[in-house]
PDB file of C-alpha atoms in Angstrom:
ATOM      1  CA  UNK D   1      33.627 -26.999 -70.071  1.00  0.00           C
ATOM      2  CA  UNK D   2      30.898 -25.277 -72.054  1.00  0.00           C
ATOM      3  CA  UNK D   3      27.178 -25.579 -71.365  1.00  0.00           C
ATOM      4  CA  UNK D   4      24.297 -24.264 -73.449  1.00  0.00           C
ATOM      5  CA  UNK D   5      20.703 -24.780 -72.365  1.00  0.00           C
ATOM      6  CA  UNK D   6      17.898 -23.801 -74.733  1.00  0.00           C
ATOM      7  CA  UNK D   7      14.271 -23.664 -73.614  1.00  0.00           C
ATOM      8  CA  UNK D   8      10.994 -22.785 -75.296  1.00  0.00           C
ATOM      9  CA  UNK D   9       9.085 -19.770 -73.939  1.00  0.00           C
ATOM     10  CA  UNK D  10       6.980 -22.319 -72.003  1.00  0.00           C
ATOM     11  CA  UNK D  11      10.093 -23.711 -70.334  1.00  0.00           C
ATOM     12  CA  UNK D  12      10.408 -26.915 -72.342  1.00  0.00           C
ATOM     13  CA  UNK D  13      14.023 -27.972 -72.885  1.00  0.00           C
ATOM     14  CA  UNK D  14      15.084 -28.042 -76.544  1.00  0.00           C
ATOM     15  CA  UNK D  15      18.778 -28.629 -75.939  1.00  0.00           C
ATOM     16  CA  UNK D  16      21.071 -29.243 -73.004  1.00  0.00           C
ATOM     17  CA  UNK D  17      24.529 -29.104 -74.532  1.00  0.00           C
ATOM     18  CA  UNK D  18      27.478 -29.977 -72.311  1.00  0.00           C
ATOM     19  CA  UNK D  19      30.835 -29.918 -74.019  1.00  0.00           C
ATOM     20  CA  UNK D  20      33.720 -30.951 -71.814  1.00  0.00           C
ATOM     21  CA  UNK D  21      37.058 -29.244 -72.300  1.00  0.00           C
ATOM     22  CA  UNK D  22      38.501 -32.703 -72.994  1.00  0.00           C
ATOM     23  CA  UNK D  23      36.595 -35.628 -74.546  1.00  0.00           C
ATOM     24  CA  UNK D  24      36.283 -38.905 -72.652  1.00  0.00           C
ATOM     25  CA  UNK D  25      38.000 -42.091 -73.772  1.00  0.00           C
ATOM     26  CA  UNK D  26      37.713 -42.847 -77.467  1.00  0.00           C
ATOM     27  CA  UNK D  27      36.144 -46.042 -78.745  1.00  0.00           C
ATOM     28  CA  UNK D  28      38.370 -48.451 -80.611  1.00  0.00           C
ATOM     29  CA  UNK D  29      37.262 -49.772 -84.004  1.00  0.00           C
ATOM     30  CA  UNK D  30      38.844 -52.424 -86.229  1.00  0.00           C
ATOM     31  CA  UNK D  31      38.473 -50.140 -89.267  1.00  0.00           C
ATOM     32  CA  UNK D  32      40.083 -47.040 -87.695  1.00  0.00           C
ATOM     33  CA  UNK D  33      43.807 -47.401 -87.255  1.00  0.00           C
ATOM     34  CA  UNK D  34      46.662 -45.217 -86.053  1.00  0.00           C
ATOM     35  CA  UNK D  35      47.889 -43.225 -89.034  1.00  0.00           C
ATOM     36  CA  UNK D  36      44.473 -42.955 -90.714  1.00  0.00           C
ATOM     37  CA  UNK D  37      43.815 -39.292 -91.585  1.00  0.00           C
ATOM     38  CA  UNK D  38      40.493 -39.391 -89.689  1.00  0.00           C
ATOM     39  CA  UNK D  39      41.699 -41.247 -86.540  1.00  0.00           C
ATOM     40  CA  UNK D  40      41.998 -38.147 -84.318  1.00  0.00           C
ATOM     41  CA  UNK D  41      38.545 -36.909 -85.339  1.00  0.00           C
ATOM     42  CA  UNK D  42      36.955 -40.330 -84.758  1.00  0.00           C
ATOM     43  CA  UNK D  43      38.604 -40.433 -81.331  1.00  0.00           C
ATOM     44  CA  UNK D  44      37.246 -36.984 -80.519  1.00  0.00           C
ATOM     45  CA  UNK D  45      33.632 -37.551 -81.643  1.00  0.00           C
ATOM     46  CA  UNK D  46      33.409 -40.954 -79.964  1.00  0.00           C
ATOM     47  CA  UNK D  47      35.006 -39.508 -76.827  1.00  0.00           C
ATOM     48  CA  UNK D  48      32.297 -36.837 -76.813  1.00  0.00           C
ATOM     49  CA  UNK D  49      29.611 -39.483 -77.300  1.00  0.00           C
ATOM     50  CA  UNK D  50      28.367 -37.961 -80.559  1.00  0.00           C
ATOM     51  CA  UNK D  51      29.176 -41.012 -82.699  1.00  0.00           C
ATOM     52  CA  UNK D  52      29.065 -44.630 -81.601  1.00  0.00           C
ATOM     53  CA  UNK D  53      30.010 -46.468 -84.786  1.00  0.00           C
ATOM     54  CA  UNK D  54      27.992 -48.737 -87.024  1.00  0.00           C
ATOM     55  CA  UNK D  55      28.603 -51.752 -84.753  1.00  0.00           C
ATOM     56  CA  UNK D  56      30.535 -52.539 -81.584  1.00  0.00           C
ATOM     57  CA  UNK D  57      33.717 -53.053 -83.607  1.00  0.00           C
ATOM     58  CA  UNK D  58      33.194 -50.944 -86.774  1.00  0.00           C
ATOM     59  CA  UNK D  59      33.035 -47.244 -87.427  1.00  0.00           C
ATOM     60  CA  UNK D  60      32.612 -47.522 -91.228  1.00  0.00           C
ATOM     61  CA  UNK D  61      34.555 -44.357 -92.135  1.00  0.00           C
ATOM     62  CA  UNK D  62      33.848 -44.795 -95.851  1.00  0.00           C
ATOM     63  CA  UNK D  63      30.085 -45.174 -95.450  1.00  0.00           C
ATOM     64  CA  UNK D  64      27.847 -42.269 -96.469  1.00  0.00           C
ATOM     65  CA  UNK D  65      26.241 -40.108 -93.789  1.00  0.00           C
ATOM     66  CA  UNK D  66      22.476 -40.594 -93.741  1.00  0.00           C
ATOM     67  CA  UNK D  67      19.759 -38.172 -92.692  1.00  0.00           C
ATOM     68  CA  UNK D  68      18.979 -40.395 -89.686  1.00  0.00           C
ATOM     69  CA  UNK D  69      22.632 -40.341 -88.633  1.00  0.00           C
ATOM     70  CA  UNK D  70      22.879 -36.545 -88.762  1.00  0.00           C
ATOM     71  CA  UNK D  71      19.798 -35.879 -86.634  1.00  0.00           C
ATOM     72  CA  UNK D  72      21.024 -38.522 -84.172  1.00  0.00           C
ATOM     73  CA  UNK D  73      24.369 -36.722 -83.877  1.00  0.00           C
ATOM     74  CA  UNK D  74      22.652 -33.364 -83.296  1.00  0.00           C
ATOM     75  CA  UNK D  75      20.239 -34.935 -80.790  1.00  0.00           C
ATOM     76  CA  UNK D  76      23.146 -36.465 -78.862  1.00  0.00           C
ATOM     77  CA  UNK D  77      24.957 -33.115 -78.907  1.00  0.00           C
ATOM     78  CA  UNK D  78      21.783 -31.605 -77.438  1.00  0.00           C
ATOM     79  CA  UNK D  79      21.774 -33.993 -74.501  1.00  0.00           C
ATOM     80  CA  UNK D  80      19.160 -36.324 -76.027  1.00  0.00           C
ATOM     81  CA  UNK D  81      16.375 -34.251 -74.510  1.00  0.00           C
ATOM     82  CA  UNK D  82      12.858 -35.655 -74.895  1.00  0.00           C
ATOM     83  CA  UNK D  83      11.325 -32.630 -76.634  1.00  0.00           C
ATOM     84  CA  UNK D  84       8.996 -33.814 -79.423  1.00  0.00           C
ATOM     85  CA  UNK D  85       9.447 -37.463 -78.515  1.00  0.00           C
ATOM     86  CA  UNK D  86       6.600 -39.599 -79.803  1.00  0.00           C
ATOM     87  CA  UNK D  87       5.317 -36.958 -82.223  1.00  0.00           C
ATOM     88  CA  UNK D  88       6.000 -39.265 -85.204  1.00  0.00           C
ATOM     89  CA  UNK D  89       5.738 -36.535 -87.824  1.00  0.00           C
ATOM     90  CA  UNK D  90       6.936 -38.755 -90.687  1.00  0.00           C
ATOM     91  CA  UNK D  91       5.298 -41.919 -92.037  1.00  0.00           C
ATOM     92  CA  UNK D  92       8.663 -43.483 -92.953  1.00  0.00           C
ATOM     93  CA  UNK D  93      10.000 -43.325 -89.377  1.00  0.00           C
ATOM     94  CA  UNK D  94       8.906 -46.295 -87.279  1.00  0.00           C
ATOM     95  CA  UNK D  95       8.531 -45.578 -83.560  1.00  0.00           C
ATOM     96  CA  UNK D  96      11.058 -48.298 -82.641  1.00  0.00           C
ATOM     97  CA  UNK D  97      13.763 -47.235 -85.143  1.00  0.00           C
ATOM     98  CA  UNK D  98      17.163 -46.372 -83.626  1.00  0.00           C
ATOM     99  CA  UNK D  99      16.826 -42.798 -84.932  1.00  0.00           C
ATOM    100  CA  UNK D 100      13.102 -42.266 -84.126  1.00  0.00           C
ATOM    101  CA  UNK D 101      13.577 -40.113 -81.004  1.00  0.00           C
ATOM    102  CA  UNK D 102      16.171 -37.979 -82.792  1.00  0.00           C
ATOM    103  CA  UNK D 103      13.911 -37.491 -85.833  1.00  0.00           C
ATOM    104  CA  UNK D 104      10.969 -36.533 -83.584  1.00  0.00           C
ATOM    105  CA  UNK D 105      13.210 -34.039 -81.758  1.00  0.00           C
ATOM    106  CA  UNK D 106      14.649 -32.586 -84.976  1.00  0.00           C
ATOM    107  CA  UNK D 107      11.179 -32.146 -86.444  1.00  0.00           C
ATOM    108  CA  UNK D 108       9.729 -30.603 -83.277  1.00  0.00           C
ATOM    109  CA  UNK D 109      12.641 -28.149 -82.906  1.00  0.00           C
ATOM    110  CA  UNK D 110      12.598 -27.130 -86.570  1.00  0.00           C
ATOM    111  CA  UNK D 111      16.028 -28.591 -87.357  1.00  0.00           C
ATOM    112  CA  UNK D 112      14.359 -30.573 -90.151  1.00  0.00           C
ATOM    113  CA  UNK D 113      11.171 -30.313 -92.130  1.00  0.00           C
ATOM    114  CA  UNK D 114      11.628 -33.693 -93.802  1.00  0.00           C
ATOM    115  CA  UNK D 115      12.228 -34.660 -97.398  1.00  0.00           C
ATOM    116  CA  UNK D 116       9.279 -34.911 -99.742  1.00  0.00           C
ATOM    117  CA  UNK D 117       6.541 -37.125 -98.307  1.00  0.00           C
ATOM    118  CA  UNK D 118       8.575 -38.262 -95.292  1.00  0.00           C
ATOM    119  CA  UNK D 119      11.951 -37.955 -93.653  1.00  0.00           C
ATOM    120  CA  UNK D 120      14.002 -40.465 -95.721  1.00  0.00           C
ATOM    121  CA  UNK D 121      16.098 -41.546 -92.705  1.00  0.00           C
ATOM    122  CA  UNK D 122      18.296 -43.947 -94.665  1.00  0.00           C
ATOM    123  CA  UNK D 123      18.850 -41.548 -97.559  1.00  0.00           C
ATOM    124  CA  UNK D 124      22.311 -40.131 -98.114  1.00  0.00           C
ATOM    125  CA  UNK D 125      22.348 -36.565 -96.901  1.00  0.00           C
ATOM    126  CA  UNK D 126      23.169 -33.988 -99.529  1.00  0.00           C
ATOM    127  CA  UNK D 127      25.455 -31.048 -98.839  1.00  0.00           C
ATOM    128  CA  UNK D 128      22.555 -28.596 -98.948  1.00  0.00           C
ATOM    129  CA  UNK D 129      20.494 -30.771 -96.564  1.00  0.00           C
ATOM    130  CA  UNK D 130      23.451 -31.064 -94.196  1.00  0.00           C
ATOM    131  CA  UNK D 131      24.132 -27.336 -94.272  1.00  0.00           C
ATOM    132  CA  UNK D 132      20.445 -26.509 -93.815  1.00  0.00           C
ATOM    133  CA  UNK D 133      20.143 -28.741 -90.737  1.00  0.00           C
ATOM    134  CA  UNK D 134      23.335 -27.275 -89.258  1.00  0.00           C
ATOM    135  CA  UNK D 135      22.083 -23.740 -89.945  1.00  0.00           C
ATOM    136  CA  UNK D 136      18.696 -24.441 -88.355  1.00  0.00           C
ATOM    137  CA  UNK D 137      20.473 -26.044 -85.404  1.00  0.00           C
ATOM    138  CA  UNK D 138      22.666 -22.949 -84.956  1.00  0.00           C
ATOM    139  CA  UNK D 139      19.546 -20.752 -85.029  1.00  0.00           C
ATOM    140  CA  UNK D 140      17.756 -23.037 -82.550  1.00  0.00           C
ATOM    141  CA  UNK D 141      20.589 -22.910 -79.995  1.00  0.00           C
ATOM    142  CA  UNK D 142      21.014 -19.152 -80.395  1.00  0.00           C
ATOM    143  CA  UNK D 143      24.391 -19.105 -82.113  1.00  0.00           C
ATOM    144  CA  UNK D 144      25.315 -16.367 -84.582  1.00  0.00           C
ATOM    145  CA  UNK D 145      23.662 -17.368 -87.834  1.00  0.00           C
ATOM    146  CA  UNK D 146      23.598 -13.920 -89.415  1.00  0.00           C
ATOM    147  CA  UNK D 147      26.801 -14.169 -91.437  1.00  0.00           C
ATOM    148  CA  UNK D 148      26.340 -14.487 -95.185  1.00  0.00           C
ATOM    149  CA  UNK D 149      28.555 -14.779 -98.214  1.00  0.00           C
ATOM    150  CA  UNK D 150      27.929 -14.761-101.917  1.00  0.00           C
ATOM    151  CA  UNK D 151      27.540 -18.055-103.735  1.00  0.00           C
ATOM    152  CA  UNK D 152      28.547 -16.470-107.045  1.00  0.00           C
ATOM    153  CA  UNK D 153      32.033 -17.953-106.939  1.00  0.00           C
ATOM    154  CA  UNK D 154      30.645 -21.481-107.192  1.00  0.00           C
ATOM    155  CA  UNK D 155      29.842 -22.764-110.696  1.00  0.00           C
ATOM    156  CA  UNK D 156      26.828 -24.690-109.362  1.00  0.00           C
ATOM    157  CA  UNK D 157      25.396 -21.800-107.290  1.00  0.00           C
ATOM    158  CA  UNK D 158      22.246 -21.665-109.438  1.00  0.00           C
ATOM    159  CA  UNK D 159      21.424 -25.276-108.491  1.00  0.00           C
ATOM    160  CA  UNK D 160      21.136 -24.597-104.739  1.00  0.00           C
ATOM    161  CA  UNK D 161      17.515 -25.190-103.730  1.00  0.00           C
ATOM    162  CA  UNK D 162      15.555 -22.189-102.509  1.00  0.00           C
ATOM    163  CA  UNK D 163      15.090 -23.725 -99.037  1.00  0.00           C
ATOM    164  CA  UNK D 164      18.881 -23.981 -98.670  1.00  0.00           C
ATOM    165  CA  UNK D 165      19.935 -20.535 -99.956  1.00  0.00           C
ATOM    166  CA  UNK D 166      20.295 -18.759 -96.588  1.00  0.00           C
ATOM    167  CA  UNK D 167      21.905 -21.813 -95.005  1.00  0.00           C
ATOM    168  CA  UNK D 168      24.412 -22.224 -97.821  1.00  0.00           C
ATOM    169  CA  UNK D 169      25.369 -18.518 -97.702  1.00  0.00           C
ATOM    170  CA  UNK D 170      25.858 -18.867 -93.941  1.00  0.00           C
ATOM    171  CA  UNK D 171      27.940 -22.040 -94.352  1.00  0.00           C
ATOM    172  CA  UNK D 172      30.204 -20.359 -96.903  1.00  0.00           C
ATOM    173  CA  UNK D 173      30.629 -17.322 -94.613  1.00  0.00           C
ATOM    174  CA  UNK D 174      31.493 -19.623 -91.700  1.00  0.00           C
ATOM    175  CA  UNK D 175      33.979 -21.609 -93.786  1.00  0.00           C
ATOM    176  CA  UNK D 176      31.992 -24.831 -93.533  1.00  0.00           C
ATOM    177  CA  UNK D 177      31.664 -25.053 -97.311  1.00  0.00           C
ATOM    178  CA  UNK D 178      34.554 -24.189 -99.578  1.00  0.00           C
ATOM    179  CA  UNK D 179      33.538 -25.913-102.790  1.00  0.00           C
TER     180      UNK D 179
END
């Protein structure tokens, strides 16, 4: 088992990550069958409690990942700590939304700074948004985020937003992005 606890200088808990050496029992979904290329991964992430599916019986493997989904996954990974809860930093996040606590946490910890005038919780996450949130998460939990690689080998390197440059270079160096 692996445990990572991250606190602010004032002792407030930002993350309480507990990764068991073996995941718990996987959830069964009608749209995830033995032989599907993603079955083992779905079993692992549901066994770890990071994903719960889009309903009691559906995982929706072909559905796009939204911004609200990603911060919920990271919040669950972090032990669903209450840091930032109720801060409601974004006008498009209702306090009773299923992702509200996760968005508050992600904003308060610096994992996200939002998108434009709000958070856009139901918006499809772009690769640079995904990589930026993962990079900020790695920084927040104290993992090595200093690796960098050139983006010159990618024909669309010039289109990477300025806010995502460091994160994208890190993601390429870590092998998270390969084009």
